[in-house]
Coordinates of C-alpha atoms in Angstrom, one line a residue:
M1 CA 15.1 -6.8 -31.3
E2 CA 13.8 -3.6 -32.9
L3 CA 15.8 -0.4 -32.6
A4 CA 13.0 1.3 -30.7
E5 CA 13.2 -1.3 -28.0
L6 CA 16.8 -0.2 -27.3
A7 CA 15.2 2.8 -25.4
W8 CA 15.6 0.9 -22.1
L9 CA 19.4 1.3 -22.5
I10 CA 19.1 5.1 -22.2
P11 CA 18.2 5.1 -18.4
A12 CA 20.1 1.8 -17.8
F13 CA 23.5 3.5 -18.7
S14 CA 22.9 6.2 -16.0
F15 CA 21.7 3.7 -13.4
I16 CA 24.9 1.7 -13.9
A17 CA 27.0 4.9 -13.8
F18 CA 25.4 5.7 -10.4
L19 CA 26.3 2.3 -8.9
L20 CA 29.9 2.4 -10.3
I21 CA 30.6 5.9 -9.0
V22 CA 29.2 5.1 -5.5
V23 CA 31.2 1.9 -5.2
F24 CA 34.4 2.6 -7.1
G25 CA 34.3 6.4 -7.5
R26 CA 37.0 7.2 -4.9
F27 CA 39.5 5.0 -6.8
L28 CA 38.7 6.5 -10.3
P29 CA 40.1 9.6 -12.0
G30 CA 38.0 12.7 -11.3
K31 CA 36.1 10.6 -8.7
G32 CA 34.3 8.8 -11.5
A33 CA 32.6 11.9 -13.0
F34 CA 33.5 10.8 -16.5
L35 CA 31.3 7.7 -16.0
S36 CA 28.2 9.8 -15.6
I37 CA 29.0 11.9 -18.6
L38 CA 29.8 8.9 -20.7
A39 CA 26.5 7.3 -19.6
I40 CA 24.3 10.2 -20.7
A41 CA 26.4 10.7 -23.9
G42 CA 25.8 7.0 -24.7
G43 CA 22.1 7.6 -23.9
F44 CA 22.0 10.6 -26.3
G45 CA 23.6 8.4 -29.0
V46 CA 21.0 5.6 -28.4
F47 CA 18.2 8.2 -28.6
W48 CA 19.0 8.7 -32.3
L49 CA 18.9 5.0 -32.9
V50 CA 15.5 4.8 -31.1
L51 CA 14.2 7.7 -33.1
A52 CA 15.2 6.1 -36.4
G53 CA 13.8 2.7 -35.2
F54 CA 10.6 4.3 -34.1
L55 CA 10.0 6.1 -37.4
G56 CA 10.5 2.8 -39.3
A57 CA 8.7 0.6 -36.8
D58 CA 5.3 -1.1 -37.5
C59 CA 3.5 -0.6 -34.2
A60 CA -0.1 -0.3 -33.2
V61 CA -1.9 3.0 -33.3
A62 CA -3.5 4.5 -30.1
F63 CA -5.4 7.8 -30.1
G64 CA -4.0 8.5 -33.6
Q65 CA -0.4 8.0 -32.6
K66 CA 1.9 5.1 -33.4
T67 CA 2.7 3.5 -30.1
C68 CA 5.3 0.8 -29.5
V69 CA 5.1 -1.1 -26.2
F70 CA 7.7 -3.6 -25.1
N71 CA 7.1 -5.4 -21.8
R72 CA 7.8 -8.5 -19.8
E73 CA 5.9 -10.1 -17.0
W74 CA 7.1 -8.6 -13.7
F75 CA 5.1 -10.6 -11.1
T76 CA 1.6 -12.0 -10.5
A77 CA -0.6 -11.1 -7.5
G78 CA -3.7 -13.2 -7.5
L79 CA -5.5 -12.6 -10.8
V80 CA -3.5 -9.4 -11.5
V81 CA -0.5 -9.8 -13.8
L82 CA 1.9 -6.9 -13.5
N83 CA 4.2 -6.2 -16.4
W84 CA 7.4 -4.2 -16.4
G85 CA 8.1 -2.5 -19.8
I86 CA 8.6 0.7 -21.8
I87 CA 6.4 2.7 -24.1
V88 CA 7.9 4.4 -27.1
D89 CA 5.7 6.9 -28.9
P90 CA 6.2 10.5 -30.1
L91 CA 5.8 12.0 -26.6
A92 CA 8.4 9.7 -25.2
V93 CA 10.8 10.2 -28.1
V94 CA 10.6 14.0 -27.8
M95 CA 11.2 13.9 -24.0
L96 CA 14.1 11.5 -24.5
G97 CA 15.8 13.9 -26.8
L98 CA 15.2 16.9 -24.6
I99 CA 16.4 15.2 -21.4
T100 CA 19.5 13.5 -22.8
L101 CA 20.8 16.6 -24.7
V102 CA 20.2 19.1 -21.8
A103 CA 21.5 16.7 -19.2
L104 CA 24.7 16.1 -21.3
M105 CA 25.3 19.8 -21.6
I106 CA 24.7 20.4 -17.9
Q107 CA 27.0 17.6 -16.8
V108 CA 29.9 18.9 -19.0
Y109 CA 29.3 22.4 -17.6
S110 CA 29.4 20.9 -14.1
L111 CA 33.0 19.8 -14.6
G112 CA 34.0 23.5 -14.4
Y113 CA 31.4 24.7 -12.0
M114 CA 31.8 22.0 -9.3
K115 CA 35.6 21.7 -9.7
G116 CA 37.3 21.4 -6.3
D117 CA 34.1 20.5 -4.4
P118 CA 34.9 17.9 -1.7
R119 CA 31.8 15.8 -2.8
F120 CA 32.5 16.1 -6.5
G121 CA 32.0 12.4 -7.2
W122 CA 28.8 12.1 -5.1
Y123 CA 27.4 15.1 -7.1
F124 CA 27.8 13.2 -10.4
A125 CA 26.5 10.0 -8.9
V126 CA 23.3 11.6 -7.8
H127 CA 23.1 13.5 -11.1
A128 CA 23.2 10.2 -12.9
L129 CA 20.5 8.7 -10.7
F130 CA 18.4 11.8 -11.2
I131 CA 18.6 11.6 -15.0
A132 CA 18.1 7.8 -15.0
S133 CA 14.9 8.2 -12.9
M134 CA 13.5 10.9 -15.1
L135 CA 14.2 8.8 -18.3
S136 CA 12.6 5.8 -16.7
L137 CA 9.5 7.9 -15.8
V138 CA 9.2 8.9 -19.5
L139 CA 9.4 5.3 -20.7
A140 CA 7.3 3.7 -18.0
D141 CA 4.3 1.8 -19.6
N142 CA 2.4 1.3 -16.3
F143 CA 1.3 3.5 -13.5
L144 CA 3.0 1.4 -10.8
L145 CA 6.4 1.7 -12.4
L146 CA 5.8 5.3 -13.1
Y147 CA 5.1 5.9 -9.4
V148 CA 8.2 4.1 -8.3
V149 CA 10.5 6.3 -10.4
W150 CA 8.4 9.3 -9.7
E151 CA 9.3 9.0 -6.1
L152 CA 12.9 8.3 -7.0
V153 CA 13.0 11.7 -8.9
G154 CA 11.8 13.3 -5.6
V155 CA 14.5 11.7 -3.6
C156 CA 17.2 12.8 -6.0
S157 CA 15.9 16.4 -6.0
Y158 CA 16.1 16.3 -2.2
L159 CA 19.7 15.2 -2.4
L160 CA 20.7 17.7 -5.0
I161 CA 18.8 20.8 -3.6
G162 CA 20.4 20.1 -0.2
F163 CA 23.7 19.2 -1.7
W164 CA 25.5 21.8 0.4
Y165 CA 23.6 20.7 3.5
E166 CA 26.2 22.4 5.7
R167 CA 24.2 25.6 4.9
R168 CA 21.0 25.7 6.9
S169 CA 19.2 27.4 4.0
A170 CA 20.0 24.5 1.7
A171 CA 19.0 21.8 4.2
E172 CA 15.7 23.7 4.8
A173 CA 15.0 24.1 1.1
A174 CA 15.6 20.4 0.4
K175 CA 13.1 19.5 3.2
K176 CA 10.6 22.0 1.9
A177 CA 10.8 20.7 -1.6
F178 CA 10.5 17.1 -0.4
V179 CA 7.5 17.7 1.9
T180 CA 5.6 19.9 -0.5
T181 CA 5.9 17.5 -3.4
R182 CA 4.9 14.6 -1.1
I183 CA 1.5 16.3 -0.7
G184 CA 0.9 16.0 -4.4
D185 CA 2.4 12.5 -4.5
V186 CA -0.3 11.3 -2.1
G187 CA -2.9 12.5 -4.5
L188 CA -1.2 10.8 -7.4
L189 CA -1.0 7.5 -5.5
V190 CA -4.7 7.6 -4.6
G191 CA -5.6 8.4 -8.2
I192 CA -3.6 5.5 -9.5
L193 CA -5.2 3.1 -7.0
L194 CA -8.6 4.5 -7.8
L195 CA -8.1 3.8 -11.5
F196 CA -6.7 0.3 -10.7
N197 CA -9.8 -0.4 -8.6
E198 CA -12.0 0.5 -11.6
V199 CA -10.1 -1.2 -14.5
G200 CA -8.1 -3.9 -12.6
T201 CA -4.8 -3.1 -14.2
F202 CA -1.9 -0.6 -13.8
D203 CA -1.1 -0.9 -17.5
M204 CA -1.5 2.5 -19.2
S205 CA -2.6 1.3 -22.6
E206 CA -5.3 -0.9 -21.1
T207 CA -6.4 1.9 -18.7
F208 CA -6.7 4.4 -21.5
Q209 CA -8.7 1.9 -23.6
A210 CA -11.1 1.3 -20.7
V211 CA -11.6 5.0 -20.3
A212 CA -12.2 5.5 -24.0
S213 CA -14.8 2.7 -24.0
G214 CA -16.7 4.3 -21.1
A215 CA -15.9 1.5 -18.6
V216 CA -15.1 4.1 -15.9
G217 CA -17.9 6.3 -14.6
E218 CA -17.7 10.1 -15.3
G219 CA -17.6 11.1 -11.6
T220 CA -14.9 8.6 -10.7
L221 CA -12.9 9.5 -13.8
T222 CA -13.1 13.2 -12.9
I223 CA -11.9 12.5 -9.3
A224 CA -9.1 10.3 -10.6
A225 CA -8.0 12.9 -13.1
I226 CA -7.9 15.6 -10.5
L227 CA -5.9 13.3 -8.1
L228 CA -3.4 12.6 -10.9
F229 CA -3.2 16.4 -11.5
L230 CA -2.5 16.9 -7.8
G231 CA 0.7 14.9 -8.3
A232 CA 1.6 17.0 -11.3
M233 CA 0.9 20.2 -9.3
G234 CA 3.6 19.2 -6.8
K235 CA 6.3 18.2 -9.3
S236 CA 5.6 21.1 -11.7
A237 CA 5.2 23.7 -9.0
Q238 CA 1.6 24.7 -9.7
F239 CA -0.4 26.9 -7.3
P240 CA -0.6 26.4 -4.4
L241 CA 2.2 23.8 -4.3
H242 CA 4.6 26.1 -6.1
V243 CA 6.3 27.4 -3.0
W244 CA 9.2 24.9 -3.0
L245 CA 10.7 25.9 -6.3
P246 CA 12.2 29.3 -5.6
D247 CA 13.9 27.9 -2.4
A248 CA 15.3 25.1 -4.5
M249 CA 17.8 27.7 -5.8
E250 CA 19.9 26.8 -2.8
G251 CA 21.3 23.9 -4.8
P252 CA 24.2 24.3 -7.2
S253 CA 23.3 26.2 -10.4
P254 CA 23.7 23.2 -12.7
V255 CA 21.2 21.4 -10.5
S256 CA 18.8 24.3 -10.9
A257 CA 19.3 24.1 -14.6
L258 CA 18.5 20.4 -14.7
I259 CA 15.5 20.6 -12.4
H260 CA 14.0 23.6 -14.3
A261 CA 14.7 22.4 -17.8
A262 CA 14.5 18.7 -18.2
T263 CA 13.7 16.7 -15.1
M264 CA 11.6 17.4 -12.1
V265 CA 9.4 20.2 -13.1
A266 CA 8.9 18.7 -16.6
A267 CA 7.6 15.5 -14.9
G268 CA 4.2 17.1 -14.0
V269 CA 3.6 18.4 -17.4
Y270 CA 4.6 15.1 -18.9
L271 CA 2.3 13.2 -16.6
V272 CA -0.8 15.2 -17.7
A273 CA 0.2 14.8 -21.3
R274 CA 0.8 11.0 -20.9
A275 CA -2.5 10.6 -19.1
F276 CA -4.3 13.0 -21.6
P277 CA -6.8 10.3 -22.6
I278 CA -8.1 10.4 -19.0
F279 CA -8.2 14.2 -18.9
E280 CA -9.8 14.5 -22.3
A281 CA -12.6 12.2 -21.1
A282 CA -13.0 14.3 -18.0
P283 CA -13.7 17.9 -19.2
D284 CA -14.3 19.2 -15.7
A285 CA -10.8 18.0 -14.6
L286 CA -9.3 19.6 -17.7
M287 CA -11.0 22.9 -16.8
V288 CA -9.3 22.6 -13.4
V289 CA -6.0 22.1 -15.1
A290 CA -6.5 25.3 -17.2
V291 CA -7.6 27.5 -14.3
I292 CA -4.7 26.3 -12.0
G293 CA -2.3 26.8 -14.9
L294 CA -3.4 30.4 -15.5
I295 CA -3.3 31.3 -11.9
T296 CA 0.2 29.9 -11.6
A297 CA 1.3 31.7 -14.7
L298 CA 0.1 35.1 -13.5
M299 CA 1.5 34.7 -10.0
G300 CA 4.9 33.5 -11.3
A301 CA 5.2 36.3 -13.8
T302 CA 4.3 39.1 -11.3
M303 CA 6.8 37.7 -8.7
A304 CA 9.5 37.4 -11.3
L305 CA 9.0 41.1 -12.1
V306 CA 10.0 42.4 -8.6
H307 CA 12.5 40.0 -7.1
T308 CA 16.2 40.9 -7.2
D309 CA 17.9 37.5 -6.8
L310 CA 18.9 36.4 -10.3
K311 CA 18.3 32.7 -9.8
R312 CA 14.9 33.3 -8.1
I313 CA 13.8 35.5 -11.0
L314 CA 14.5 32.6 -13.3
A315 CA 12.7 30.2 -10.8
Y316 CA 9.6 32.4 -10.9
S317 CA 9.9 32.5 -14.7
T318 CA 9.8 28.7 -14.7
I319 CA 6.7 28.7 -12.5
S320 CA 5.0 31.0 -14.9
H321 CA 5.9 29.1 -18.0
L322 CA 4.9 25.8 -16.4
G323 CA 1.6 27.4 -15.8
L324 CA 1.3 28.3 -19.5
M325 CA 2.0 24.7 -20.4
M326 CA -0.8 23.5 -18.0
L327 CA -3.1 26.2 -19.4
S328 CA -2.4 24.9 -22.9
L329 CA -3.1 21.3 -21.8
G330 CA -6.3 22.5 -20.2
A331 CA -7.2 24.1 -23.4
F332 CA -6.7 20.9 -25.4
G333 CA -3.4 22.2 -26.6
Y334 CA -1.5 18.9 -26.2
T335 CA 1.0 19.6 -29.0
A336 CA 1.5 23.3 -28.0
A337 CA 2.2 22.4 -24.4
I338 CA 5.0 19.9 -25.2
F339 CA 6.3 22.2 -27.9
H340 CA 6.6 24.9 -25.3
L341 CA 8.1 22.5 -22.8
V342 CA 10.9 21.7 -25.1
A343 CA 11.6 25.2 -26.3
H344 CA 11.5 26.4 -22.7
G345 CA 13.8 23.6 -21.6
F346 CA 16.6 24.6 -24.0
A347 CA 16.3 28.3 -23.2
K348 CA 15.9 27.9 -19.4
A349 CA 18.8 25.5 -19.2
M350 CA 21.0 28.1 -20.9
L351 CA 19.7 30.9 -18.6
F352 CA 20.5 29.0 -15.5
L353 CA 23.9 28.0 -16.7
G354 CA 24.4 31.7 -17.5
A355 CA 23.3 32.6 -14.0
G356 CA 25.8 30.0 -12.7
S357 CA 28.5 31.6 -14.9
V358 CA 27.8 35.0 -13.4
M359 CA 28.0 33.6 -9.9
H360 CA 31.2 31.8 -10.8
G361 CA 32.7 35.1 -12.0
M362 CA 31.3 37.2 -9.1
H363 CA 32.1 34.8 -6.2
E364 CA 28.5 33.5 -5.8
E365 CA 26.8 36.9 -5.9
T366 CA 23.2 36.7 -7.1
D367 CA 21.8 40.2 -6.3
V368 CA 21.1 41.8 -9.7
R369 CA 21.4 45.3 -8.1
K370 CA 25.1 44.6 -7.7
M371 CA 25.5 43.7 -11.3
G372 CA 25.4 45.7 -14.6
G373 CA 27.5 46.0 -17.7
L374 CA 28.8 42.4 -17.3
R375 CA 28.7 41.9 -21.1
R376 CA 32.0 43.8 -21.2
V377 CA 33.8 41.2 -19.0
M378 CA 31.6 38.2 -19.8
P379 CA 30.8 38.4 -23.5
F380 CA 30.0 34.8 -24.2
T381 CA 27.8 34.5 -21.1
A382 CA 26.0 37.7 -22.1
L383 CA 25.5 36.4 -25.6
T384 CA 23.9 33.1 -24.5
F385 CA 21.9 34.8 -21.8
T386 CA 20.6 37.3 -24.3
I387 CA 19.4 34.6 -26.6
G388 CA 17.7 32.7 -23.8
A389 CA 16.0 35.9 -22.5
L390 CA 14.8 36.9 -26.0
S391 CA 13.5 33.4 -26.7
L392 CA 11.5 33.1 -23.4
G393 CA 10.4 36.7 -23.8
G394 CA 8.7 35.7 -27.1
I395 CA 10.8 37.9 -29.4
P396 CA 10.4 36.8 -33.1
V397 CA 11.8 34.6 -34.5
L398 CA 13.3 32.5 -31.7
S399 CA 11.9 29.2 -30.5
G400 CA 10.0 30.6 -27.6
F401 CA 8.1 33.0 -29.9
W402 CA 6.6 30.1 -31.9
S403 CA 5.9 27.8 -29.0
K404 CA 4.2 30.6 -27.0
D405 CA 2.1 31.5 -30.0
E406 CA 0.9 27.9 -30.2
V407 CA -0.1 28.0 -26.6
L408 CA -2.1 31.3 -27.1
L409 CA -3.7 29.7 -30.2
S410 CA -4.9 26.7 -28.2
V411 CA -6.4 29.1 -25.6
L412 CA -8.1 31.1 -28.4
D413 CA -9.6 28.0 -29.9
H414 CA -10.9 26.4 -26.8
R415 CA -10.8 28.8 -23.8
V416 CA -11.2 32.2 -25.5
Y417 CA -12.4 33.8 -22.2
L418 CA -9.0 33.1 -20.7
L419 CA -7.1 34.7 -23.6
P420 CA -6.8 38.2 -22.2
F421 CA -5.2 36.8 -19.1
A422 CA -2.8 34.7 -21.2
L423 CA -1.8 37.8 -23.2
I424 CA -1.0 39.6 -19.9
V425 CA 1.2 36.7 -18.9
A426 CA 2.9 36.9 -22.3
F427 CA 3.6 40.7 -21.8
L428 CA 4.9 40.1 -18.2
S429 CA 7.1 37.3 -19.4
A430 CA 8.9 39.6 -21.8
A431 CA 9.1 42.3 -19.2
Y432 CA 10.8 40.3 -16.5
M433 CA 13.2 38.7 -18.9
A434 CA 14.1 42.2 -20.3
R435 CA 14.6 43.5 -16.8
A436 CA 16.9 40.7 -15.8
L437 CA 18.8 41.0 -19.1
Y438 CA 19.3 44.8 -19.0
V439 CA 20.1 45.0 -15.3
V440 CA 22.7 42.2 -15.3
F441 CA 24.5 42.6 -18.6
Y442 CA 23.9 46.0 -20.0
G443 CA 24.5 49.6 -18.8
E444 CA 27.7 50.7 -17.2
L445 CA 30.1 48.2 -15.6
K446 CA 30.4 49.0 -11.9
A447 CA 33.9 49.7 -10.5
E448 CA 33.7 46.8 -8.1
N449 CA 33.0 44.4 -10.9
Q450 CA 36.1 45.3 -13.0
S451 CA 37.8 42.1 -11.8
V452 CA 34.9 39.8 -12.9
H453 CA 36.1 37.4 -15.5
E454 CA 34.5 35.1 -18.1
S455 CA 34.0 31.4 -17.2
P456 CA 36.3 28.6 -18.5
M457 CA 35.5 27.1 -21.9
V458 CA 34.2 23.9 -20.3
M459 CA 31.3 26.0 -19.0
I460 CA 30.9 28.3 -22.0
G461 CA 30.9 25.5 -24.6
P462 CA 27.6 23.8 -23.3
M463 CA 26.0 27.3 -23.2
L464 CA 26.9 28.0 -26.8
L465 CA 25.7 24.6 -27.9
L466 CA 22.3 25.1 -26.1
A467 CA 22.0 28.4 -27.9
V468 CA 21.6 26.6 -31.2
P469 CA 18.3 24.8 -30.4
A470 CA 17.1 27.9 -28.6
V471 CA 17.4 29.7 -31.9
L472 CA 16.5 27.0 -34.4
F473 CA 14.2 24.6 -32.7
G474 CA 11.2 26.7 -33.5
F475 CA 12.0 26.8 -37.2
L476 CA 12.6 23.0 -37.2
S477 CA 9.3 22.4 -35.5
I478 CA 7.1 24.5 -37.7
Q479 CA 9.0 23.8 -40.9
A480 CA 7.7 27.2 -42.2
T481 CA 4.8 25.5 -44.0
S482 CA 1.2 25.1 -43.3
D483 CA 1.2 21.3 -43.8
G484 CA 4.2 20.4 -41.7
G485 CA 5.4 21.1 -38.2
I486 CA 5.6 19.3 -34.9
G487 CA 1.9 18.7 -34.9
T488 CA 2.3 16.1 -37.7
F489 CA 4.6 14.1 -35.4
L490 CA 3.3 14.8 -31.9
F491 CA -0.4 15.1 -31.4
F492 CA -3.4 13.7 -29.7
D493 CA -6.1 12.0 -31.9
K494 CA -5.5 14.1 -35.1
A495 CA -2.4 15.4 -36.8
H496 CA -2.3 19.0 -37.6
G497 CA 0.1 21.3 -39.4
F498 CA 1.4 24.6 -38.4
A499 CA -1.5 27.1 -38.9
P500 CA -0.8 30.3 -37.0
N501 CA -3.4 33.0 -36.5
P502 CA -1.8 36.1 -38.1
G503 CA -3.6 38.5 -35.8
L504 CA -2.6 36.6 -32.7
L505 CA 1.0 36.1 -34.0
A506 CA 1.4 39.9 -34.6
G507 CA -0.3 40.8 -31.4
S508 CA 2.0 38.6 -29.2
A509 CA 5.0 39.9 -31.1
V510 CA 3.9 43.5 -30.4
L511 CA 3.4 42.8 -26.7
A512 CA 6.9 41.2 -26.4
V513 CA 8.7 43.9 -28.3
G514 CA 6.8 46.5 -26.4
A515 CA 7.7 45.0 -23.1
F516 CA 11.4 45.0 -24.0
A517 CA 11.1 48.6 -25.3
L518 CA 9.4 49.7 -22.1
C519 CA 12.1 48.1 -19.9
W520 CA 14.7 49.8 -22.0
G521 CA 13.1 53.1 -21.2
V522 CA 13.1 52.1 -17.5
Y523 CA 16.5 50.6 -17.0
M524 CA 18.7 51.9 -19.8
S525 CA 17.6 55.3 -21.1
R526 CA 15.9 56.2 -17.8
R527 CA 13.2 58.0 -19.6
V528 CA 10.6 56.2 -17.5
D529 CA 10.6 57.1 -13.8
L530 CA 10.8 53.7 -12.0
E531 CA 10.5 55.2 -8.5
A532 CA 7.2 57.0 -9.5
W533 CA 5.8 53.7 -10.8
K534 CA 6.9 51.9 -7.6
A535 CA 5.1 54.5 -5.5
R536 CA 2.0 54.3 -7.6
F537 CA 1.8 50.5 -7.3
A538 CA 3.3 50.1 -3.9
W539 CA 0.6 47.8 -2.6
P540 CA 0.7 45.2 -5.4
I541 CA 4.5 45.3 -5.4
R542 CA 4.6 44.6 -1.7
V543 CA 2.3 41.7 -2.2
W544 CA 4.4 40.3 -5.1
E545 CA 7.7 40.8 -3.1
S546 CA 6.0 38.9 -0.2
K547 CA 5.2 36.1 -2.6
Y548 CA 1.5 36.6 -2.1
Y549 CA 2.1 35.9 1.6
L550 CA 1.6 32.2 0.9
D551 CA 4.8 31.2 2.7
D552 CA 3.6 33.2 5.7
L553 CA 0.2 31.6 5.5
Y554 CA 1.7 28.1 5.4
Q555 CA 4.0 28.9 8.3
W556 CA 1.1 30.3 10.3
G557 CA -0.9 27.1 9.5
I558 CA 2.1 25.0 10.7
D559 CA 2.7 26.9 13.8
R560 CA -0.9 27.5 14.9
L561 CA -2.7 24.5 13.5
V562 CA -0.4 21.6 12.6
L563 CA 1.9 21.9 15.7
A564 CA -1.1 22.6 18.0
L565 CA -2.9 19.6 16.7
A566 CA 0.3 17.5 16.9
S567 CA 0.7 18.6 20.5
F568 CA -2.8 17.6 21.4
I569 CA -2.4 14.2 19.7
A570 CA 0.9 13.7 21.5
L571 CA -0.8 14.5 24.8
F572 CA -3.7 12.2 24.0
D573 CA -1.3 9.5 23.0
R574 CA 0.7 9.9 26.2
V575 CA -2.1 10.3 28.7
V576 CA -5.0 8.3 27.2
V577 CA -3.4 5.7 24.9
N578 CA -0.2 5.0 26.7
D579 CA -0.9 5.8 30.4
V580 CA -4.5 4.5 30.5
G581 CA -4.9 2.1 27.6
V582 CA -1.5 0.4 27.7
N583 CA 0.1 1.0 31.1
G584 CA -3.2 1.2 33.0
P585 CA -4.1 -2.5 33.2
G586 CA -0.5 -3.3 34.2
N587 CA -0.4 -0.7 36.8
A588 CA -3.7 -1.8 38.3
V589 CA -2.5 -5.4 38.6
R590 CA 0.7 -4.2 40.1
R591 CA -1.1 -2.0 42.7
T592 CA -3.5 -4.8 43.6
G593 CA -0.7 -7.2 44.1
F594 CA 1.1 -4.7 46.3
I595 CA -2.0 -4.4 48.5
L596 CA -2.7 -8.1 48.7
R597 CA 0.8 -9.0 49.7
Y598 CA 0.1 -7.8 53.2
H599 CA -1.9 -11.0 54.1
V600 CA 1.1 -13.2 53.3
S601 CA 2.9 -12.6 56.7
G602 CA 4.4 -16.1 57.3
R603 CA 2.9 -16.2 60.9
L604 CA 0.6 -19.2 61.7
Y605 CA -1.5 -17.3 64.2
S606 CA -2.3 -14.6 61.6
Y607 CA -3.5 -17.2 59.2
A608 CA -5.6 -18.9 62.0
L609 CA -7.1 -15.5 62.9
G610 CA -8.0 -14.9 59.2
M611 CA -9.7 -18.3 58.9
A612 CA -11.7 -17.7 62.1
V613 CA -12.8 -14.2 61.0
G614 CA -13.7 -15.6 57.6
A615 CA -15.7 -18.4 59.1
V616 CA -17.6 -15.9 61.3
A617 CA -18.2 -13.6 58.3
V618 CA -19.6 -16.5 56.2
T619 CA -21.9 -17.6 59.1
V620 CA -23.2 -14.1 59.6
L621 CA -23.8 -13.7 55.9
W622 CA -25.6 -17.1 55.7
W623 CA -27.8 -16.2 58.7
A624 CA -28.6 -12.8 57.2
L625 CA -29.7 -14.3 53.9
A626 CA -31.7 -17.0 55.6
S627 CA -33.6 -14.5 57.7

């Protein structure tokens, strides 16, 4: 067995941990939480073996990339043979590294954050299942297996977002996330079935080869690609299916960190990247990806700029950055999108853990207007949050700066007419991160926050460890040379080194630094009159605070259209289908029998009279006809 083939063990560990915790957790120390942590730690260790094995493996090349596929026959249905296997290529390896590292840090952090919760063991059980499902999704070598674990990811998100289901807001948020993402999942399923109908297999490699050979018509391919993207829109919270993600903040903060950094929202971006041979062959679909990504990025950035709930600010930030990743994919920036996905994952996990640390110290408070100066009482949290905010804001020379520049470069090369809008997103990204950073951690410490304390080391340690890749990942990825970089390992069709555009690099840096400087003038030195700006831009601010009225629009559609249609269908079902179609014949027979029973009297003279009347009637009828 090759070392790369050991990749199947990475999700298997967490699946086993889930089963053991569910069955035996109440008998184990810490309700079995250590099993979940050991499973993902073992998976992280196996990841390095897989990476080493993959680098030395002699595997086939597909679309310029070395691709190792290991599968076994699953079952046969007629002439269709379904295999169950894994695919190990640079995309899968990068995602395995991100998921296992971030998940390990979040699980260790959860030991402190979830301490004392009555469902402590169940939390870690579902956590393990969530991670196992996402890892299986990354490794799946066929669309059918991918769809199975794709749905399992959705189920786990439902369970974790609604973990505190006693709170109505959490239960509603879980249902909203589940229903919204199901809309996209229907599109994904139809797209998979459409491709299967065209190529006769669920196998990804065979499907991609059929697409490259022109075996699928252009129109069909475009429709299939858009349907696949519909599934990605749901999971990665793209407009107009983004509305579930801010409400998902009702779950525990470590869950938010996991969803936003390495699991659910990353699944959509991963799906488009995995199916990129299909999208690359359907340029119209790729244009849809770019436009939807840009709209999402702009909407998310503007909403993050005005909301006052710390976790929701970070949620809108995630929506915006996911939009940038989709924009990059739509601009043929395959490498840039995954580069930014990983850089964003490290920083966003750290930011959400930092938000959880603040909530832990402030008794679950999330309103940034009640914070300020927390760096004085939470120095380690402030340090890590600052690093994450600077990275996502695009401040040189942190990881987010390099990955965002690669995204902008892909837009410049292939969708230059969208570049001005992408630069606006870059500026707004820096602005909302600066706002959150300054308002929460800098300025004067409020008197009511004097008792706030730093979180325990079990929570601080993972945040400090995540700060390392948030700072260094960009350097490691670009290797500071023009002939190296992540593009020589992870690419589509052709390898490419790190070759930045100096003007674009300088321009994005100026925008980021300028946004932080502007926010300093607004929130720290008070040289910029914030109230005057609010009055001047009252209308757009109201729209942004109202989330573009999309939630209101959806609620109106549900109340006035969906429920009205449902009431009509229920009435039709009850009156026409049930009362007439089903019960009608039975009732007619029953009524007829009820009427006819009167001739069964049991009296002989009644029967004789009936016979006589009948004979007379027959005679009269015969005579009438004969005449």
